[in-house]
Coordinates of C-alpha atoms in Angstrom, one line a residue:
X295 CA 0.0 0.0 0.0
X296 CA 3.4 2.5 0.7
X297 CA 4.6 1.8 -2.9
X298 CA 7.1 -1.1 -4.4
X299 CA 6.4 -4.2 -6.0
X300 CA 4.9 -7.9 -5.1
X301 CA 4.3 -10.8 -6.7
X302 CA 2.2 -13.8 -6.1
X303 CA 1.7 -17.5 -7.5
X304 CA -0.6 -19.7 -7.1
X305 CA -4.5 -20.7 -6.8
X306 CA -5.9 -17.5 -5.0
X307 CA -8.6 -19.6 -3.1
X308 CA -8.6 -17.7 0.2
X309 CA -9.0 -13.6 0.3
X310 CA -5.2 -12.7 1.4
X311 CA -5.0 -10.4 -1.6
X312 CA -7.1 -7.2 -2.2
X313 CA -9.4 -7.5 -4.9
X314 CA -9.1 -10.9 -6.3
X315 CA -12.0 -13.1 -6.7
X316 CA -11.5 -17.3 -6.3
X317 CA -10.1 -19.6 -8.9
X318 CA -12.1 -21.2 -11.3
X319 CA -11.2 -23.9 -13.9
X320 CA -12.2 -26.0 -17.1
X321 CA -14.4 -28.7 -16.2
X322 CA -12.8 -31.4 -18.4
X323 CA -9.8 -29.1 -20.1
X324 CA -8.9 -29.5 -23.6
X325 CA -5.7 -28.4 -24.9
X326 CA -8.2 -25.4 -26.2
X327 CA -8.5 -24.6 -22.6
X328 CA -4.8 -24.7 -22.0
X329 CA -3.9 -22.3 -24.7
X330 CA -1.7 -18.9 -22.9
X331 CA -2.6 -16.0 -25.2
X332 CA -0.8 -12.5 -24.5
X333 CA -3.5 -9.5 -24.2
X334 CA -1.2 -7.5 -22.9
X335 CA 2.8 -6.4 -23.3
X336 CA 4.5 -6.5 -19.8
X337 CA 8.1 -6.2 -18.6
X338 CA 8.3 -9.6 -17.5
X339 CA 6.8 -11.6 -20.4
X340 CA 9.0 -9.5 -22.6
X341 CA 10.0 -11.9 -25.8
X342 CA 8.6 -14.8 -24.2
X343 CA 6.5 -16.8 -26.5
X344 CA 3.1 -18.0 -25.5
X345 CA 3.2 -21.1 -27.3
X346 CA 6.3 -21.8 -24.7
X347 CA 3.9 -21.0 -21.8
X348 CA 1.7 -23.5 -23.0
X349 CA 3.6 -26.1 -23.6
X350 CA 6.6 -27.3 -21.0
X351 CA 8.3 -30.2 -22.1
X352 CA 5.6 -31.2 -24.9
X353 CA 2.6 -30.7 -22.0
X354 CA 0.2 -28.4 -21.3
X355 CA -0.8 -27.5 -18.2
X356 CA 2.3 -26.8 -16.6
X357 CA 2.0 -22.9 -16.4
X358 CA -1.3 -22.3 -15.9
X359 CA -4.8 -24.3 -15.5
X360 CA -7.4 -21.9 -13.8
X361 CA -8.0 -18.2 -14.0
X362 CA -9.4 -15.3 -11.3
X363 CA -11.4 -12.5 -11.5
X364 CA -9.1 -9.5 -11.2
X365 CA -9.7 -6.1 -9.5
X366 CA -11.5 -3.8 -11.4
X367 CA -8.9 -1.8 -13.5
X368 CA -6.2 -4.8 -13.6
X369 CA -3.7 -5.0 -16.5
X370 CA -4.7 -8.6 -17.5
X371 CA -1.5 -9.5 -19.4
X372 CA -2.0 -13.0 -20.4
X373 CA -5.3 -14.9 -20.8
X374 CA -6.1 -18.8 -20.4
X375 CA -8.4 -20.6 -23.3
X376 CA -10.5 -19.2 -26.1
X377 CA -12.0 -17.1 -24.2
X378 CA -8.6 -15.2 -22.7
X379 CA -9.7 -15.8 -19.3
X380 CA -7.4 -13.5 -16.9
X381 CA -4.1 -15.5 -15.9
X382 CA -1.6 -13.0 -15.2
X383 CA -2.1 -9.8 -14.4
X384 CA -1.2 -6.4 -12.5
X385 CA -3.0 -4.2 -10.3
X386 CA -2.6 -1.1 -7.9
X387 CA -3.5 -1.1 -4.0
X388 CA -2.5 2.4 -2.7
X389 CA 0.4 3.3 -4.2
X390 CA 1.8 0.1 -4.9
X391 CA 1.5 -2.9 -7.8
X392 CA 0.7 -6.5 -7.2
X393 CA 1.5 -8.5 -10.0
X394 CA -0.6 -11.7 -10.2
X395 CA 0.0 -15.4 -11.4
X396 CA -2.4 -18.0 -11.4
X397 CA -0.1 -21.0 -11.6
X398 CA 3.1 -22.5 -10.6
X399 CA 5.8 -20.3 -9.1
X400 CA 7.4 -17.7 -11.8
X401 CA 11.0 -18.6 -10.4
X402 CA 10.5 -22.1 -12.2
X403 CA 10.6 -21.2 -15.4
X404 CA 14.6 -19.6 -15.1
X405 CA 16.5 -22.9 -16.5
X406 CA 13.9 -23.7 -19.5
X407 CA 15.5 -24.1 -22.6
X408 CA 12.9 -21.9 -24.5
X409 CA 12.0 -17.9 -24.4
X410 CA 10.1 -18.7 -21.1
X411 CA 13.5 -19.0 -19.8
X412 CA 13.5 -15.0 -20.2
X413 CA 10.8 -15.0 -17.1
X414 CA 13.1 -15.1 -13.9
X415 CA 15.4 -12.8 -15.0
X416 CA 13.1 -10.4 -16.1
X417 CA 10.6 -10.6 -13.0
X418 CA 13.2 -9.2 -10.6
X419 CA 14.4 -6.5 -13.0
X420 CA 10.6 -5.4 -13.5
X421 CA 10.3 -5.4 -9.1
X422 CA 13.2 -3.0 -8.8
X423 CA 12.8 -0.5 -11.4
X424 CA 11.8 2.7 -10.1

């Protein structure tokens, strides 16, 4: 709320962050329903392809498999399934930014061999620029 920069990963099923509605996830998911699309450009998904969020070793599923209802006014940056529902996104409370990701840990995606690789070093550049 005094300014800087958080993130958070995971399955928001309890109210710890402002804002954020519950998960909520494909009944019987297709690889439709898998599908990262980018609806937004952000720092930290800079040059990253989506096709290498989607897939992870030939599977899909890995980076993301639910979605959340943001906080009125988030930056939704990437979407989940044909309908974009919001995966990642960013969003201010007071004068700070939380930036939000509805699957695994970001840090796991440093030692990939693709442009998802570009992730962890990108996420702590993005939380201390000014």
């Amino acid at each position: 709320r005094h300014g800087g920069r958080i993130v958070a990963s995971g399955h928001h099923a309890y109210p710890i962050l402002p804002g954020i509605g519950g998960f909520a996830s494909a009944t019987r998911p297709t690889l439709a329903d898998l599908t990262i699309h980018r609806l937004a450009d952000h720092p930290v998904w800079a040059g990253v392809d989506g096709a290498d969020l989607t897939f992870r070793r030939g599977v899909a599923g890995f980076y993301g498999r639910v979605w959340h209802d943001p906080p009125d006014g988030a930056l939704i940056v990437n979407g989940i399934g044909p309908d974009r529902r919001p995966l990642d996104f960013t969003y201010g409370v007071g004068a700070g930014t939380v930036l939000f990701h509805g699957g695994n840990d970001l840090t796991g995606y440093g030692g990939a061999g693709d442009s998802s690789g570009r992730i962890l070093p990108q996420l702590p550049a993005w939380m201390m620029a000014p």
